Tab-separated table of C-alpha atoms and ligand atoms in Angstrom:
chain	number	residue	atom	x	y	z
C	1	MET	CA	-16.940	35.243	9.955
C	2	ASN	CA	-16.238	37.344	6.857
C	3	ILE	CA	-12.711	37.906	5.634
C	4	PRO	CA	-12.252	40.424	2.810
C	5	VAL	CA	-9.799	39.694	-0.015
C	6	ARG	CA	-8.845	42.933	-1.717
C	7	ALA	CA	-6.956	41.587	-4.709
C	8	ALA	CA	-5.833	44.164	-7.250
C	9	SER	CA	-8.093	42.759	-9.988
C	10	HIS	CA	-11.166	42.062	-7.887
C	11	GLN	CA	-12.461	42.258	-4.310
C	12	TYR	CA	-14.503	39.575	-2.620
C	13	GLU	CA	-15.207	37.918	0.709
C	14	VAL	CA	-14.439	34.580	2.285
C	15	VAL	CA	-17.363	33.616	4.524
C	16	ILE	CA	-16.438	30.909	7.052
C	17	GLY	CA	-18.640	29.144	9.564
C	18	ASN	CA	-20.386	25.951	10.547
C	19	GLY	CA	-23.726	25.337	8.846
C	20	MET	CA	-23.812	28.781	7.223
C	21	LEU	CA	-24.049	27.768	3.556
C	22	LYS	CA	-27.752	28.463	3.128
C	23	ALA	CA	-27.586	31.912	4.703
C	24	ALA	CA	-24.432	32.733	2.761
C	25	LEU	CA	-25.959	31.669	-0.563
C	26	GLU	CA	-29.032	33.758	0.245
C	27	SER	CA	-26.889	36.779	1.020
C	28	TYR	CA	-25.566	36.624	-2.568
C	29	LYS	CA	-29.096	36.625	-4.007
C	30	ALA	CA	-28.388	39.545	-6.344
C	31	LEU	CA	-25.557	37.634	-7.991
C	32	PHE	CA	-27.683	34.512	-8.427
C	33	ASP	CA	-30.641	36.529	-9.713
C	34	GLN	CA	-28.446	38.007	-12.449
C	35	ALA	CA	-27.389	34.544	-13.633
C	36	ASP	CA	-29.388	32.935	-16.453
C	37	LYS	CA	-28.035	29.479	-15.438
C	38	ILE	CA	-26.287	28.141	-12.387
C	39	ILE	CA	-23.863	25.270	-12.945
C	40	VAL	CA	-22.452	23.265	-10.057
C	41	LEU	CA	-19.150	21.567	-10.901
C	42	THR	CA	-18.273	18.896	-8.342
C	43	ASP	CA	-16.573	15.506	-8.107
C	44	GLN	CA	-17.989	12.071	-7.473
C	45	HIS	CA	-16.758	11.691	-3.860
C	46	VAL	CA	-17.933	15.118	-2.801
C	47	TRP	CA	-21.317	14.627	-4.449
C	48	ALA	CA	-21.724	11.155	-2.916
C	49	ALA	CA	-20.897	12.472	0.557
C	50	GLN	CA	-22.572	15.895	0.453
C	51	GLU	CA	-25.318	15.987	-2.198
C	52	GLY	CA	-28.047	15.972	0.458
C	53	TYR	CA	-26.659	18.817	2.511
C	54	PHE	CA	-25.815	20.892	-0.553
C	55	LYS	CA	-29.312	20.526	-1.984
C	56	SER	CA	-30.893	21.378	1.362
C	57	ALA	CA	-28.789	24.543	1.584
C	58	CYS	CA	-29.062	25.827	-2.000
C	59	PRO	CA	-32.206	27.898	-2.580
C	60	TYR	CA	-31.558	28.291	-6.341
C	61	HIS	CA	-32.232	26.012	-9.290
C	62	PHE	CA	-28.974	24.560	-10.655
C	63	HIS	CA	-27.566	21.971	-13.081
C	64	VAL	CA	-24.849	19.695	-11.731
C	65	PHE	CA	-21.913	18.122	-13.548
C	66	VAL	CA	-20.190	15.394	-11.516
C	67	MET	CA	-16.531	14.850	-12.447
C	68	PRO	CA	-13.838	12.298	-11.592
C	69	ALA	CA	-12.209	12.961	-8.192
C	70	GLY	CA	-8.599	13.891	-7.520
C	71	GLU	CA	-6.085	14.974	-10.146
C	72	ALA	CA	-8.183	13.272	-12.877
C	73	CYS	CA	-10.508	16.243	-12.445
C	74	LYS	CA	-7.726	18.541	-13.677
C	75	SER	CA	-7.096	16.684	-16.959
C	76	PHE	CA	-7.569	18.204	-20.427
C	77	GLU	CA	-10.227	15.544	-21.053
C	78	ASN	CA	-12.249	16.596	-18.065
C	79	PHE	CA	-11.751	20.292	-18.863
C	80	ASN	CA	-13.197	19.565	-22.298
C	81	ALA	CA	-16.061	17.543	-20.800
C	82	ALA	CA	-16.967	20.365	-18.414
C	83	GLN	CA	-16.912	22.981	-21.203
C	84	THR	CA	-19.062	20.660	-23.335
C	85	PHE	CA	-21.542	20.431	-20.468
C	86	LEU	CA	-21.765	24.229	-20.239
C	87	LEU	CA	-22.293	24.517	-24.005
C	88	GLU	CA	-24.933	21.782	-23.987
C	89	GLN	CA	-26.721	23.555	-21.161
C	90	LYS	CA	-26.653	26.676	-23.374
C	91	CYS	CA	-24.752	28.669	-20.803
C	92	THR	CA	-24.023	32.251	-21.785
C	93	ARG	CA	-21.738	34.981	-20.501
C	94	LYS	CA	-24.360	35.566	-17.798
C	95	SER	CA	-24.151	32.057	-16.361
C	96	LEU	CA	-22.589	31.364	-12.972
C	97	VAL	CA	-20.363	28.445	-11.963
C	98	ILE	CA	-20.188	27.056	-8.445
C	99	ALA	CA	-16.991	25.104	-7.705
C	100	PHE	CA	-18.147	22.586	-5.112
C	101	GLY	CA	-15.256	20.463	-3.837
C	102	GLY	CA	-11.620	20.452	-2.836
C	103	GLY	CA	-8.632	22.059	-4.492
C	104	ALA	CA	-8.893	19.873	-7.578
C	105	VAL	CA	-12.488	20.878	-8.324
C	106	GLY	CA	-11.707	24.499	-7.446
C	107	ASP	CA	-8.718	24.701	-9.797
C	108	LEU	CA	-10.612	23.035	-12.669
C	109	ALA	CA	-13.858	24.937	-12.188
C	110	GLY	CA	-12.012	28.229	-11.828
C	111	PHE	CA	-10.204	27.641	-15.111
C	112	VAL	CA	-13.455	26.596	-16.809
C	113	ALA	CA	-15.033	29.847	-15.568
C	114	ALA	CA	-11.975	31.878	-16.612
C	115	THR	CA	-12.149	30.561	-20.185
C	116	TYR	CA	-15.800	29.845	-20.968
C	117	MET	CA	-16.776	32.626	-23.404
C	118	ARG	CA	-13.680	34.531	-22.204
C	119	GLY	CA	-14.764	34.460	-18.596
C	120	ILE	CA	-17.908	34.039	-16.520
C	121	PRO	CA	-18.358	34.557	-12.771
C	122	PHE	CA	-17.768	31.733	-10.301
C	123	ILE	CA	-18.113	31.039	-6.594
C	124	GLN	CA	-15.939	28.704	-4.561
C	125	VAL	CA	-17.660	26.371	-2.108
C	126	PRO	CA	-14.635	24.515	-0.696
C	127	THR	CA	-15.050	21.128	0.998
C	128	THR	CA	-11.514	20.260	2.101
C	129	ILE	CA	-9.099	21.714	4.639
C	130	LEU	CA	-6.529	22.237	1.910
C	131	ALA	CA	-9.027	24.367	0.032
C	132	HIS	CA	-8.820	27.115	2.698
C	133	ASP	CA	-5.646	27.802	0.746
C	134	SER	CA	-6.509	26.875	-2.841
C	135	ALA	CA	-9.959	28.522	-2.955
C	136	VAL	CA	-8.524	31.921	-2.034
C	137	GLY	CA	-6.258	33.897	-4.312
C	138	GLY	CA	-7.452	33.146	-7.817
C	139	LYS	CA	-4.896	30.652	-9.068
C	140	THR	CA	-6.721	28.269	-11.382
C	141	ALA	CA	-5.178	25.510	-13.486
C	142	ILE	CA	-5.314	22.148	-15.129
C	143	ASN	CA	-2.481	19.657	-15.584
C	144	HIS	CA	-0.494	18.818	-18.705
C	145	ALA	CA	1.257	15.491	-19.290
C	146	LEU	CA	4.519	17.444	-19.033
C	147	GLY	CA	3.714	19.142	-15.759
C	148	LYS	CA	1.178	19.805	-13.043
C	149	ASN	CA	-0.726	23.131	-13.056
C	150	MET	CA	1.052	24.162	-16.259
C	151	ILE	CA	-2.056	25.506	-18.013
C	152	GLY	CA	-4.054	28.062	-16.088
C	153	ALA	CA	-5.028	31.622	-15.288
C	154	PHE	CA	-5.246	34.070	-12.439
C	155	TYR	CA	-8.996	34.447	-12.050
C	156	GLN	CA	-10.669	35.518	-8.823
C	157	PRO	CA	-14.004	34.139	-7.607
C	158	GLU	CA	-17.003	36.333	-6.732
C	159	ALA	CA	-16.990	34.827	-3.242
C	160	VAL	CA	-15.691	31.905	-1.204
C	161	LEU	CA	-18.370	30.269	0.952
C	162	TYR	CA	-16.602	27.930	3.350
C	163	ASP	CA	-18.977	25.814	5.428
C	164	THR	CA	-16.891	23.707	7.831
C	165	GLN	CA	-19.748	21.226	8.121
C	166	PHE	CA	-18.516	19.685	4.857
C	167	LEU	CA	-15.250	18.718	6.528
C	168	ALA	CA	-17.024	16.099	8.669
C	169	THR	CA	-16.913	13.528	5.844
C	170	LEU	CA	-13.314	14.180	4.845
C	171	PRO	CA	-11.088	11.075	5.082
C	172	ILE	CA	-8.362	11.400	7.751
C	173	ARG	CA	-5.611	11.336	5.146
C	174	GLU	CA	-7.133	14.422	3.502
C	175	VAL	CA	-7.418	16.107	6.903
C	176	ARG	CA	-3.706	15.505	7.509
C	177	SER	CA	-2.799	16.638	4.008
C	178	GLY	CA	-4.816	19.851	4.299
C	179	MET	CA	-3.427	20.686	7.738
C	180	THR	CA	0.031	21.015	6.177
C	181	GLU	CA	-1.098	24.234	4.474
C	182	VAL	CA	-2.452	25.533	7.804
C	183	ILE	CA	0.913	24.732	9.410
C	184	LYS	CA	2.665	26.434	6.480
C	185	HIS	CA	0.555	29.558	7.016
C	186	ALA	CA	1.569	29.554	10.699
C	187	MET	CA	5.252	29.078	9.840
C	188	ILE	CA	5.378	32.076	7.513
C	189	SER	CA	3.416	34.371	9.809
C	190	ASN	CA	3.225	33.639	13.517
C	191	PRO	CA	5.589	31.766	15.899
C	192	GLN	CA	3.064	31.675	18.794
C	193	TRP	CA	0.419	30.127	16.596
C	194	LEU	CA	2.889	27.520	15.321
C	195	GLN	CA	3.894	26.668	18.921
C	196	GLU	CA	0.221	26.184	19.772
C	197	ILE	CA	-0.347	23.907	16.770
C	198	MET	CA	2.726	21.849	17.661
C	199	GLN	CA	1.114	20.953	21.027
C	200	LYS	CA	-1.856	19.401	19.241
C	201	ASN	CA	-2.845	16.428	17.157
C	202	VAL	CA	-3.854	18.179	13.976
C	203	THR	CA	-6.032	15.311	12.724
C	204	THR	CA	-8.384	15.418	15.728
C	205	LEU	CA	-8.962	19.142	16.318
C	206	ASP	CA	-12.387	20.081	17.653
C	207	GLU	CA	-14.586	22.078	15.268
C	208	PRO	CA	-14.144	25.537	16.884
C	209	THR	CA	-10.340	25.182	16.942
C	210	LEU	CA	-10.282	23.961	13.356
C	211	ALA	CA	-12.540	26.817	12.220
C	212	ASP	CA	-10.298	29.298	14.053
C	213	TYR	CA	-7.166	27.898	12.382
C	214	LEU	CA	-8.802	27.916	8.953
C	215	ALA	CA	-9.844	31.544	9.416
C	216	LYS	CA	-6.305	32.457	10.507
C	217	GLY	CA	-4.893	30.624	7.487
C	218	VAL	CA	-7.275	32.429	5.128
C	219	GLN	CA	-6.212	35.755	6.672
C	220	VAL	CA	-2.543	35.018	6.049
C	221	LYS	CA	-3.292	34.033	2.459
C	222	ALA	CA	-5.616	36.996	1.846
C	223	LYS	CA	-3.062	39.491	3.105
C	224	ILE	CA	-0.376	38.096	0.811
C	225	VAL	CA	-2.705	38.016	-2.210
C	226	GLU	CA	-3.685	41.637	-1.549
C	227	GLU	CA	-0.065	42.654	-1.654
C	228	ASP	CA	0.956	40.515	-4.621
C	229	GLU	CA	-1.821	38.944	-6.673
C	230	THR	CA	0.347	37.523	-9.465
C	231	GLU	CA	3.375	36.229	-7.542
C	232	GLN	CA	5.948	38.883	-8.327
C	233	SER	CA	7.137	39.103	-4.710
C	234	VAL	CA	5.661	38.050	-1.342
C	235	ARG	CA	3.225	35.523	-2.841
C	236	LYS	CA	6.270	33.322	-3.368
C	237	PHE	CA	6.382	32.813	0.426
C	238	LEU	CA	3.339	30.554	0.067
C	239	ASN	CA	5.640	28.092	-1.685
C	240	LEU	CA	7.406	27.254	1.597
C	241	GLY	CA	8.060	23.508	1.513
C	242	HIS	CA	6.741	23.197	-2.032
C	243	THR	CA	9.943	22.965	-4.102
C	244	TYR	CA	11.208	19.763	-2.525
C	245	GLY	CA	7.607	18.726	-1.731
C	246	HIS	CA	6.509	18.957	-5.368
C	247	ALA	CA	9.519	16.860	-6.415
C	248	MET	CA	8.543	14.162	-3.890
C	249	GLU	CA	4.899	14.353	-4.989
C	250	ALA	CA	5.850	14.002	-8.655
C	251	ALA	CA	8.346	11.187	-8.016
C	252	ALA	CA	5.664	9.272	-6.101
C	253	GLY	CA	3.287	9.762	-9.044
C	254	TYR	CA	0.440	12.153	-8.282
C	255	GLY	CA	-1.828	10.542	-5.718
C	256	GLY	CA	0.947	8.257	-4.412
C	257	LEU	CA	1.603	10.901	-1.781
C	258	ALA	CA	-1.145	13.385	-0.962
C	259	HIS	CA	-0.077	16.988	-1.729
C	260	GLY	CA	0.177	17.962	1.936
C	261	GLU	CA	2.023	14.784	2.869
C	262	ALA	CA	4.698	15.645	0.306
C	263	VAL	CA	4.796	19.311	1.357
C	264	MET	CA	5.288	18.296	5.008
C	265	ILE	CA	8.489	16.511	3.946
C	266	GLY	CA	9.380	19.714	2.082
C	267	LEU	CA	8.800	21.809	5.220
C	268	VAL	CA	11.306	19.739	7.202
C	269	TYR	CA	13.714	20.051	4.263
C	270	CYS	CA	13.301	23.841	4.338
C	271	LEU	CA	13.960	23.972	8.071
C	272	LEU	CA	17.235	22.092	7.550
C	273	LEU	CA	18.179	24.510	4.787
C	274	SER	CA	17.082	27.512	6.878
C	275	GLU	CA	19.386	26.425	9.722
C	276	ARG	CA	22.350	27.356	7.517
C	277	TYR	CA	21.317	30.963	6.953
C	278	GLY	CA	19.185	32.166	9.879
C	279	GLN	CA	17.999	31.598	13.417
C	280	ILE	CA	16.326	28.188	13.008
C	281	THR	CA	18.105	25.659	15.233
C	282	ARG	CA	18.576	21.920	14.756
C	283	GLU	CA	16.727	21.475	18.054
C	284	PHE	CA	13.672	23.198	16.580
C	285	THR	CA	13.856	21.189	13.359
C	286	ILE	CA	13.910	17.957	15.386
C	287	ASP	CA	10.935	19.096	17.503
C	288	PHE	CA	9.003	19.957	14.372
C	289	TYR	CA	9.881	16.653	12.733
C	290	LYS	CA	8.754	14.728	15.850
C	291	PHE	CA	5.494	16.663	15.874
C	292	ALA	CA	4.892	15.751	12.219
C	293	ARG	CA	5.709	12.080	12.868
C	294	HIS	CA	3.317	11.950	15.837
C	295	ASN	CA	0.650	13.264	13.525
C	296	GLY	CA	1.187	10.385	11.117
C	297	TYR	CA	2.882	12.174	8.224
C	298	PRO	CA	4.637	9.525	6.110
C	299	PHE	CA	8.333	10.373	5.881
C	300	GLU	CA	9.328	6.835	4.799
C	301	ALA	CA	8.532	7.904	1.235
C	302	VAL	CA	11.857	9.794	1.134
C	303	HIS	CA	13.726	6.480	1.141
C	304	ASP	CA	11.854	5.277	-1.951
C	305	TYR	CA	13.742	7.727	-4.198
C	306	THR	CA	17.358	8.735	-4.582
C	307	PHE	CA	18.293	12.397	-4.800
C	308	GLU	CA	19.157	11.824	-8.467
C	309	GLU	CA	15.592	10.639	-9.085
C	310	LEU	CA	14.253	13.781	-7.435
C	311	THR	CA	16.610	16.065	-9.366
C	312	ASP	CA	14.697	15.942	-12.639
C	313	TYR	CA	11.533	16.963	-10.856
C	314	LEU	CA	13.315	19.680	-8.863
C	315	LEU	CA	14.612	21.221	-12.070
C	316	LYS	CA	11.206	21.031	-13.734
C	317	ASP	CA	9.731	23.184	-11.016
C	318	LYS	CA	8.441	26.516	-12.322
C	319	LYS	CA	10.727	28.244	-9.850
C	320	ALA	CA	13.928	26.666	-11.222
C	321	ASP	CA	16.122	28.649	-13.526
C	322	TYR	CA	19.333	27.417	-15.093
C	323	GLY	CA	20.226	24.843	-12.461
C	324	GLU	CA	19.684	27.225	-9.560
C	325	LEU	CA	16.611	26.619	-7.468
C	326	GLN	CA	14.529	29.170	-5.646
C	327	PHE	CA	13.673	28.164	-2.110
C	328	VAL	CA	11.580	29.907	0.479
C	329	LEU	CA	13.550	29.857	3.717
C	330	LEU	CA	12.824	31.126	7.201
C	331	GLU	CA	15.075	33.679	8.868
C	332	GLU	CA	13.062	32.615	11.907
C	333	ILE	CA	9.475	31.402	12.273
C	334	GLY	CA	7.237	34.122	10.817
C	335	LYS	CA	10.017	35.640	8.676
C	336	PRO	CA	10.186	34.014	5.241
C	337	TYR	CA	12.487	35.079	2.401
C	338	VAL	CA	13.477	33.710	-1.001
C	339	LYS	CA	16.962	32.420	-1.730
C	340	LYS	CA	18.608	30.824	-4.743
C	341	ILE	CA	20.281	27.554	-3.875
C	342	GLU	CA	22.610	25.537	-6.081
C	343	LEU	CA	21.831	21.934	-6.836
C	344	SER	CA	24.966	20.760	-4.996
C	345	GLU	CA	23.679	22.337	-1.780
C	346	CYS	CA	20.234	20.809	-2.353
C	347	LYS	CA	21.954	17.455	-2.435
C	348	GLU	CA	23.715	18.106	0.877
C	349	ILE	CA	20.422	19.012	2.545
C	350	ASP	CA	18.781	15.947	1.023
C	351	ALA	CA	21.501	13.840	2.690
C	352	GLU	CA	20.921	15.669	6.003
C	353	LEU	CA	17.203	14.938	5.743
C	354	ARG	CA	17.809	11.223	5.165
C	355	GLN	CA	20.163	11.157	8.143
C	356	LEU	CA	17.629	12.948	10.361
C	357	LEU	CA	14.967	10.391	9.445
C	358	THR	CA	17.198	7.470	10.408
C	359	GLU	CA	18.585	9.052	13.597
C	360	VAL	CA	15.530	10.608	15.213
C	361	HIS	CA	12.930	8.213	16.545
C	362	GLU	CA	9.706	8.176	18.647
P	1	NAD	P1	-8.998	17.126	-3.857
P	1	NAD	O1	-9.818	18.225	-4.357
P	1	NAD	O2	-8.471	16.133	-4.823
P	1	NAD	O3	-9.805	16.385	-2.704
P	1	NAD	C1	-9.217	15.277	-2.057
P	1	NAD	C2	-10.157	14.076	-2.030
P	1	NAD	O4	-11.160	14.284	-1.046
P	1	NAD	C3	-10.876	13.836	-3.345
P	1	NAD	O5	-11.005	12.446	-3.532
P	1	NAD	C4	-12.243	14.454	-3.084
P	1	NAD	O6	-13.243	13.862	-3.872
P	1	NAD	C5	-12.451	14.155	-1.625
P	1	NAD	N1	-13.308	15.096	-0.911
P	1	NAD	C6	-13.278	16.448	-0.998
P	1	NAD	N2	-14.120	16.986	-0.113
P	1	NAD	C7	-14.708	15.962	0.546
P	1	NAD	C8	-15.675	15.901	1.591
P	1	NAD	N3	-16.146	17.011	2.174
P	1	NAD	N4	-16.061	14.686	2.014
P	1	NAD	C9	-15.532	13.554	1.462
P	1	NAD	N5	-14.607	13.556	0.493
P	1	NAD	C10	-14.198	14.755	0.041
P	1	NAD	O7	-7.704	17.633	-3.062
P	1	NAD	P2	-7.331	18.916	-2.217
P	1	NAD	O8	-6.287	18.428	-1.308
P	1	NAD	O9	-8.497	19.633	-1.675
P	1	NAD	O10	-6.676	19.860	-3.333
P	1	NAD	C11	-5.527	19.468	-4.041
P	1	NAD	C12	-5.444	20.269	-5.313
P	1	NAD	O11	-5.401	21.654	-4.986
P	1	NAD	C13	-4.215	19.976	-6.131
P	1	NAD	O12	-4.594	19.766	-7.464
P	1	NAD	C14	-3.372	21.242	-6.006
P	1	NAD	O13	-2.613	21.499	-7.159
P	1	NAD	C15	-4.415	22.286	-5.795
P	1	NAD	N6	-3.949	23.479	-5.090
P	1	NAD	C16	-4.245	24.679	-5.638
P	1	NAD	C17	-3.854	25.841	-5.009
P	1	NAD	C18	-4.227	27.158	-5.594
P	1	NAD	O14	-3.794	28.204	-5.086
P	1	NAD	N7	-5.055	27.181	-6.607
P	1	NAD	C19	-3.170	25.791	-3.789
P	1	NAD	C20	-2.881	24.545	-3.253
P	1	NAD	C21	-3.285	23.396	-3.910
P	2	ZN	ZN1	0.311	23.396	-1.379
């Protein structure tokens, strides 16, 4: 399946399917033929799990640079190491980068491509569920000691080639984490789809259902990016669950909670907040929370931090200005909007969340 992304700066396609990598790479022959060097940037887990399949599918000669996995991939040190590799390989402005991995590799490799000799083309070959989100839309970044994703660029890939066969070796925790972004895409776009997802165990979906959900998620993301590439308006909706989620993720120390695990807590938080201003009912919030629990999302983490501990991280969020926080709320499922919320109200909702977690069981 091919999904076009018509971003203002650049148009490209997301090709999704099972076992289609070879054919997809071949269909971009002209792009590869133009490149004087092809550099594959990947991480050690992805390369250990998928080197064989990647090599069997790639018809072009390439040089590979294997990087540390996880957030370590997005460090200044690794950014420097990757640029050094490109220079040592004598890459030029005509070289092509392939980002082969999850969101961490994609963000790093995209930023390397955006900055090497002021910008060279790159292709995303995502290998995680989360990356159906991160590989589309052109946000690239590395981390700074003072904040995650603080140094980066908007830089669109030439193509996103998403072979779901790679997902077979993904650890279950990464499956669960990535499914949060699928659920988020359903929540901001389509109540029927969300209802369907809530009947399922999202960690054990069969391949056709998973591929269908990933394609739907990409479509939601692509449509938003087409309307607002640089997050002036509707692109903010993609931050549903991320304000409180990022604070939890940061408090836990990156890696302590997987991104999607933290965002799932943030989604429940946003439902509680949405109840105050729109059509979301407490009954729905409880159903959603039970669904998330049944799927193994770890909510206990909330009890490890006080609201005061989370506050610093909440205020550090890029969306915070002068003590007022921007939240994405839902008027109802499928109808997101942005609202400024004062810290005192955030604290009330935090207390409601803690109460919900102690009162609702099964
Ligand atoms: P990740 O890239 O760190 O991958 C998670 C883990 O799974 C890593 O250890 C990785 O080595 C391993 N892995 C990846 N694919 C595998 C496979 N097929 N088989 C076995 N192991 C595999 O994490 P992620 O969840 O994909 O991405 C998280 C990152 O994405 C964060 O840094 C976040 O900031 C970023 N992100 C970016 C955007 C964006 O728009 N650019 C959006 C959301 C998230
Ligand atoms: Zn996210």
